[in-house]
PDB file of C-alpha atoms in Angstrom:
ATOM      1  CA  ARG A   1     -48.328  28.785  41.664  1.00 36.00           C
ATOM      2  CA  ILE A   2     -47.363  25.459  40.134  1.00 41.00           C
ATOM      3  CA  LEU A   3     -44.205  25.696  37.959  1.00 44.00           C
ATOM      4  CA  PRO A   4     -43.917  23.530  34.864  1.00 45.00           C
ATOM      5  CA  PHE A   5     -41.243  21.329  36.350  1.00 44.00           C
ATOM      6  CA  GLN A   6     -43.295  20.617  39.516  1.00 45.00           C
ATOM      7  CA  ASN A   7     -45.839  18.678  37.336  1.00 44.00           C
ATOM      8  CA  ALA A   8     -43.378  16.718  35.088  1.00 42.00           C
ATOM      9  CA  GLN A   9     -45.783  13.851  34.329  1.00 45.00           C
ATOM     10  CA  ILE A  10     -47.040  14.219  30.843  1.00 45.00           C
ATOM     11  CA  ASN A  11     -50.038  12.147  30.070  1.00 46.00           C
ATOM     12  CA  ARG A  12     -50.728  10.182  26.886  1.00 47.00           C
ATOM     13  CA  GLU A  13     -53.280  12.824  25.565  1.00 51.00           C
ATOM     14  CA  ARG A  14     -50.726  15.646  25.908  1.00 49.00           C
ATOM     15  CA  CYS A  15     -47.998  13.611  24.292  1.00 50.00           C
ATOM     16  CA  ALA A  16     -50.220  12.773  21.339  1.00 45.00           C
ATOM     17  CA  SER A  17     -51.172  16.420  21.030  1.00 47.00           C
ATOM     18  CA  LEU A  18     -47.535  17.472  20.948  1.00 44.00           C
ATOM     19  CA  VAL A  19     -46.754  14.843  18.437  1.00 43.00           C
ATOM     20  CA  GLY A  20     -49.731  15.868  16.217  1.00 41.00           C
ATOM     21  CA  ARG A  21     -48.648  19.541  16.254  1.00 40.00           C
ATOM     22  CA  ALA A  22     -44.929  18.998  15.604  1.00 41.00           C
ATOM     23  CA  GLY A  23     -45.209  18.358  11.835  1.00 39.00           C
ATOM     24  CA  GLY A  24     -43.054  16.277   9.669  1.00 38.00           C
ATOM     25  CA  ALA A  25     -39.600  16.854   8.122  1.00 33.00           C
ATOM     26  CA  ALA A  26     -38.803  18.741   4.944  1.00 35.00           C
ATOM     27  CA  GLU A  27     -35.684  19.758   3.316  1.00 42.00           C
ATOM     28  CA  ASP A  28     -35.897  23.353   4.492  1.00 74.00           C
ATOM     29  CA  ASN A  29     -36.665  22.236   8.025  1.00 85.00           C
ATOM     30  CA  PRO A  30     -39.868  24.035   8.913  1.00 87.00           C
ATOM     31  CA  THR A  31     -39.734  22.884  12.559  1.00 94.00           C
ATOM     32  CA  ILE A  32     -39.451  25.312  15.395  1.00 96.00           C
ATOM     33  CA  PHE A  33     -35.785  24.209  15.810  1.00 97.00           C
ATOM     34  CA  GLY A  34     -35.173  25.047  12.207  1.00 96.00           C
ATOM     35  CA  LYS A  35     -36.480  28.485  12.787  1.00 96.00           C
ATOM     36  CA  ILE A  36     -34.347  28.884  15.924  1.00 96.00           C
ATOM     37  CA  LEU A  37     -31.243  27.791  13.818  1.00 96.00           C
ATOM     38  CA  ARG A  38     -32.096  30.353  11.158  1.00 94.00           C
ATOM     39  CA  LYS A  39     -32.486  33.006  13.929  1.00 95.00           C
ATOM     40  CA  GLU A  40     -36.091  33.574  12.801  1.00 94.00           C
ATOM     41  CA  ILE A  41     -37.382  33.200  16.365  1.00 95.00           C
ATOM     42  CA  PRO A  42     -35.443  33.953  19.529  1.00 97.00           C
ATOM     43  CA  ALA A  43     -34.030  31.469  21.904  1.00 97.00           C
ATOM     44  CA  ASP A  44     -31.998  31.619  25.175  1.00 98.00           C
ATOM     45  CA  ILE A  45     -28.848  30.227  23.648  1.00 98.00           C
ATOM     46  CA  VAL A  46     -26.288  28.765  26.066  1.00 98.00           C
ATOM     47  CA  HIS A  47     -23.818  27.261  23.548  1.00 98.00           C
ATOM     48  CA  GLU A  48     -23.141  27.383  19.812  1.00 98.00           C
ATOM     49  CA  ASP A  49     -20.517  25.863  17.645  1.00 98.00           C
ATOM     50  CA  ASP A  50     -20.202  24.759  13.932  1.00 97.00           C
ATOM     51  CA  ILE A  51     -22.130  21.511  14.752  1.00 98.00           C
ATOM     52  CA  CYS A  52     -24.800  22.193  17.276  1.00 98.00           C
ATOM     53  CA  LEU A  53     -26.806  24.752  19.216  1.00 98.00           C
ATOM     54  CA  ALA A  54     -27.891  24.458  22.877  1.00 98.00           C
ATOM     55  CA  PHE A  55     -30.750  26.551  24.375  1.00 98.00           C
ATOM     56  CA  ARG A  56     -33.103  26.667  27.276  1.00 98.00           C
ATOM     57  CA  ASP A  57     -36.459  24.792  26.830  1.00 97.00           C
ATOM     58  CA  ILE A  58     -39.410  27.118  26.895  1.00 95.00           C
ATOM     59  CA  ASN A  59     -41.468  24.462  28.822  1.00 95.00           C
ATOM     60  CA  PRO A  60     -38.954  23.141  31.405  1.00 97.00           C
ATOM     61  CA  THR A  61     -39.548  20.021  33.395  1.00 95.00           C
ATOM     62  CA  ALA A  62     -36.828  20.967  35.902  1.00 97.00           C
ATOM     63  CA  PRO A  63     -35.140  24.081  37.025  1.00 98.00           C
ATOM     64  CA  THR A  64     -32.512  23.350  34.333  1.00 98.00           C
ATOM     65  CA  HIS A  65     -33.818  22.081  31.086  1.00 98.00           C
ATOM     66  CA  ILE A  66     -31.622  22.690  28.067  1.00 98.00           C
ATOM     67  CA  LEU A  67     -32.001  21.282  24.521  1.00 98.00           C
ATOM     68  CA  VAL A  68     -28.943  20.368  22.331  1.00 98.00           C
ATOM     69  CA  ILE A  69     -29.734  20.125  18.642  1.00 98.00           C
ATOM     70  CA  PRO A  70     -27.587  19.448  15.587  1.00 98.00           C
ATOM     71  CA  LYS A  71     -27.310  22.079  12.956  1.00 97.00           C
ATOM     72  CA  LYS A  72     -27.790  19.337  10.415  1.00 96.00           C
ATOM     73  CA  HIS A  73     -31.415  18.456  10.082  1.00 96.00           C
ATOM     74  CA  ILE A  74     -31.761  14.873  11.413  1.00 97.00           C
ATOM     75  CA  THR A  75     -35.290  14.107  12.000  1.00 96.00           C
ATOM     76  CA  MET A  76     -34.897  11.635  14.827  1.00 97.00           C
ATOM     77  CA  LEU A  77     -32.200   9.290  16.298  1.00 98.00           C
ATOM     78  CA  SER A  78     -33.520   6.299  14.297  1.00 98.00           C
ATOM     79  CA  GLU A  79     -33.132   8.160  11.150  1.00 97.00           C
ATOM     80  CA  ALA A  80     -29.525   9.133  11.734  1.00 98.00           C
ATOM     81  CA  SER A  81     -27.054   7.530   9.331  1.00 97.00           C
ATOM     82  CA  ASP A  82     -23.625   6.051   9.958  1.00 97.00           C
ATOM     83  CA  GLU A  83     -22.118   9.255   8.638  1.00 97.00           C
ATOM     84  CA  ASP A  84     -23.840  11.102  11.503  1.00 98.00           C
ATOM     85  CA  THR A  85     -21.849   9.221  14.163  1.00 98.00           C
ATOM     86  CA  SER A  86     -19.449  12.093  14.812  1.00 98.00           C
ATOM     87  CA  ILE A  87     -22.396  14.493  15.199  1.00 98.00           C
ATOM     88  CA  LEU A  88     -24.181  12.157  17.695  1.00 98.00           C
ATOM     89  CA  GLY A  89     -21.056  11.912  19.693  1.00 98.00           C
ATOM     90  CA  HIS A  90     -20.488  15.706  19.618  1.00 98.00           C
ATOM     91  CA  LEU A  91     -24.129  16.204  20.926  1.00 98.00           C
ATOM     92  CA  LEU A  92     -23.499  14.053  23.939  1.00 98.00           C
ATOM     93  CA  ALA A  93     -19.998  15.657  24.525  1.00 98.00           C
ATOM     94  CA  THR A  94     -21.628  19.083  24.324  1.00 98.00           C
ATOM     95  CA  ALA A  95     -24.369  18.000  26.608  1.00 98.00           C
ATOM     96  CA  LYS A  96     -21.819  16.988  29.236  1.00 98.00           C
ATOM     97  CA  ASN A  97     -19.931  20.320  28.813  1.00 98.00           C
ATOM     98  CA  VAL A  98     -23.175  22.418  28.992  1.00 98.00           C
ATOM     99  CA  ALA A  99     -24.197  20.552  32.204  1.00 98.00           C
ATOM    100  CA  LYS A 100     -20.891  21.234  33.845  1.00 98.00           C
ATOM    101  CA  LYS A 101     -21.064  24.930  32.808  1.00 98.00           C
ATOM    102  CA  GLU A 102     -24.628  25.051  34.361  1.00 98.00           C
ATOM    103  CA  GLY A 103     -23.455  23.614  37.600  1.00 98.00           C
ATOM    104  CA  LEU A 104     -25.216  20.315  37.533  1.00 98.00           C
ATOM    105  CA  ASP A 105     -22.499  18.712  39.631  1.00 97.00           C
ATOM    106  CA  ASP A 106     -25.116  16.596  41.578  1.00 97.00           C
ATOM    107  CA  GLY A 107     -26.340  14.952  38.521  1.00 97.00           C
ATOM    108  CA  TYR A 108     -28.661  15.252  35.568  1.00 98.00           C
ATOM    109  CA  ARG A 109     -30.629  13.229  33.009  1.00 98.00           C
ATOM    110  CA  ILE A 110     -29.985  13.042  29.278  1.00 98.00           C
ATOM    111  CA  VAL A 111     -33.086  12.198  27.231  1.00 97.00           C
ATOM    112  CA  ILE A 112     -33.552  11.624  23.537  1.00 98.00           C
ATOM    113  CA  ASN A 113     -37.209  10.954  22.551  1.00 97.00           C
ATOM    114  CA  ASN A 114     -37.598   9.026  19.386  1.00 97.00           C
ATOM    115  CA  GLY A 115     -40.775   8.866  17.308  1.00 95.00           C
ATOM    116  CA  GLU A 116     -44.462   8.902  18.307  1.00 93.00           C
ATOM    117  CA  HIS A 117     -44.304   6.300  20.944  1.00 95.00           C
ATOM    118  CA  GLY A 118     -41.210   7.980  22.413  1.00 96.00           C
ATOM    119  CA  CYS A 119     -43.292  11.174  22.607  1.00 95.00           C
ATOM    120  CA  GLN A 120     -41.066  13.123  20.316  1.00 95.00           C
ATOM    121  CA  SER A 121     -42.662  16.553  19.912  1.00 94.00           C
ATOM    122  CA  VAL A 122     -40.385  18.211  17.413  1.00 96.00           C
ATOM    123  CA  PHE A 123     -39.000  16.216  14.491  1.00 96.00           C
ATOM    124  CA  HIS A 124     -35.574  17.530  14.690  1.00 97.00           C
ATOM    125  CA  LEU A 125     -33.224  15.424  16.756  1.00 98.00           C
ATOM    126  CA  HIS A 126     -32.627  16.933  20.159  1.00 98.00           C
ATOM    127  CA  VAL A 127     -30.945  15.987  23.428  1.00 98.00           C
ATOM    128  CA  HIS A 128     -32.599  17.098  26.684  1.00 98.00           C
ATOM    129  CA  ILE A 129     -30.487  18.051  29.587  1.00 98.00           C
ATOM    130  CA  ILE A 130     -32.605  17.805  32.744  1.00 98.00           C
ATOM    131  CA  GLY A 131     -31.417  18.702  36.194  1.00 98.00           C
ATOM    132  CA  GLY A 132     -31.309  21.141  39.108  1.00 98.00           C
ATOM    133  CA  ARG A 133     -33.486  18.902  41.341  1.00 97.00           C
ATOM    134  CA  GLN A 134     -33.799  15.289  42.448  1.00 96.00           C
ATOM    135  CA  LEU A 135     -35.269  13.323  39.532  1.00 96.00           C
ATOM    136  CA  SER A 136     -37.487  10.331  39.949  1.00 94.00           C
ATOM    137  CA  TRP A 137     -37.553   6.951  38.292  1.00 91.00           C
ATOM    138  CA  PRO A 138     -39.046   5.619  36.137  1.00 87.00           C
ATOM    139  CA  PRO A 139     -39.245   8.724  33.981  1.00 79.00           C
ATOM    140  CA  GLY A 140     -42.735   8.146  32.560  1.00 62.00           C
TER     141      GLY A 140
END
């Protein structure tokens, strides 16, 4: 059996497919992450505070694959405003703390995909924490 993280290479067609299904942003945040934030669908939550939520990715690319999302709907990193600076810093600090809690002492990767060419699949800003195995470079 091949586990999802054993075949981490995502080809261009799969990326385009993910981007096409993700949908755009709206004030009520119809993305899957908006539904998770509103507790309309379940998630394996590992951290929650007033600013962000962290949960396990349902399609992991490594043994540990966690997403950290802001509770404020920011579509993508390039759309963040100067007023969002403290939120952005909080997302990275939370990622560091979650990685420590998960025991990723040997290292991990932080990824933020931005836009179609960055293969962003959900248009709600999210930080990937990927670890639990030796990662390769370049990432894709």
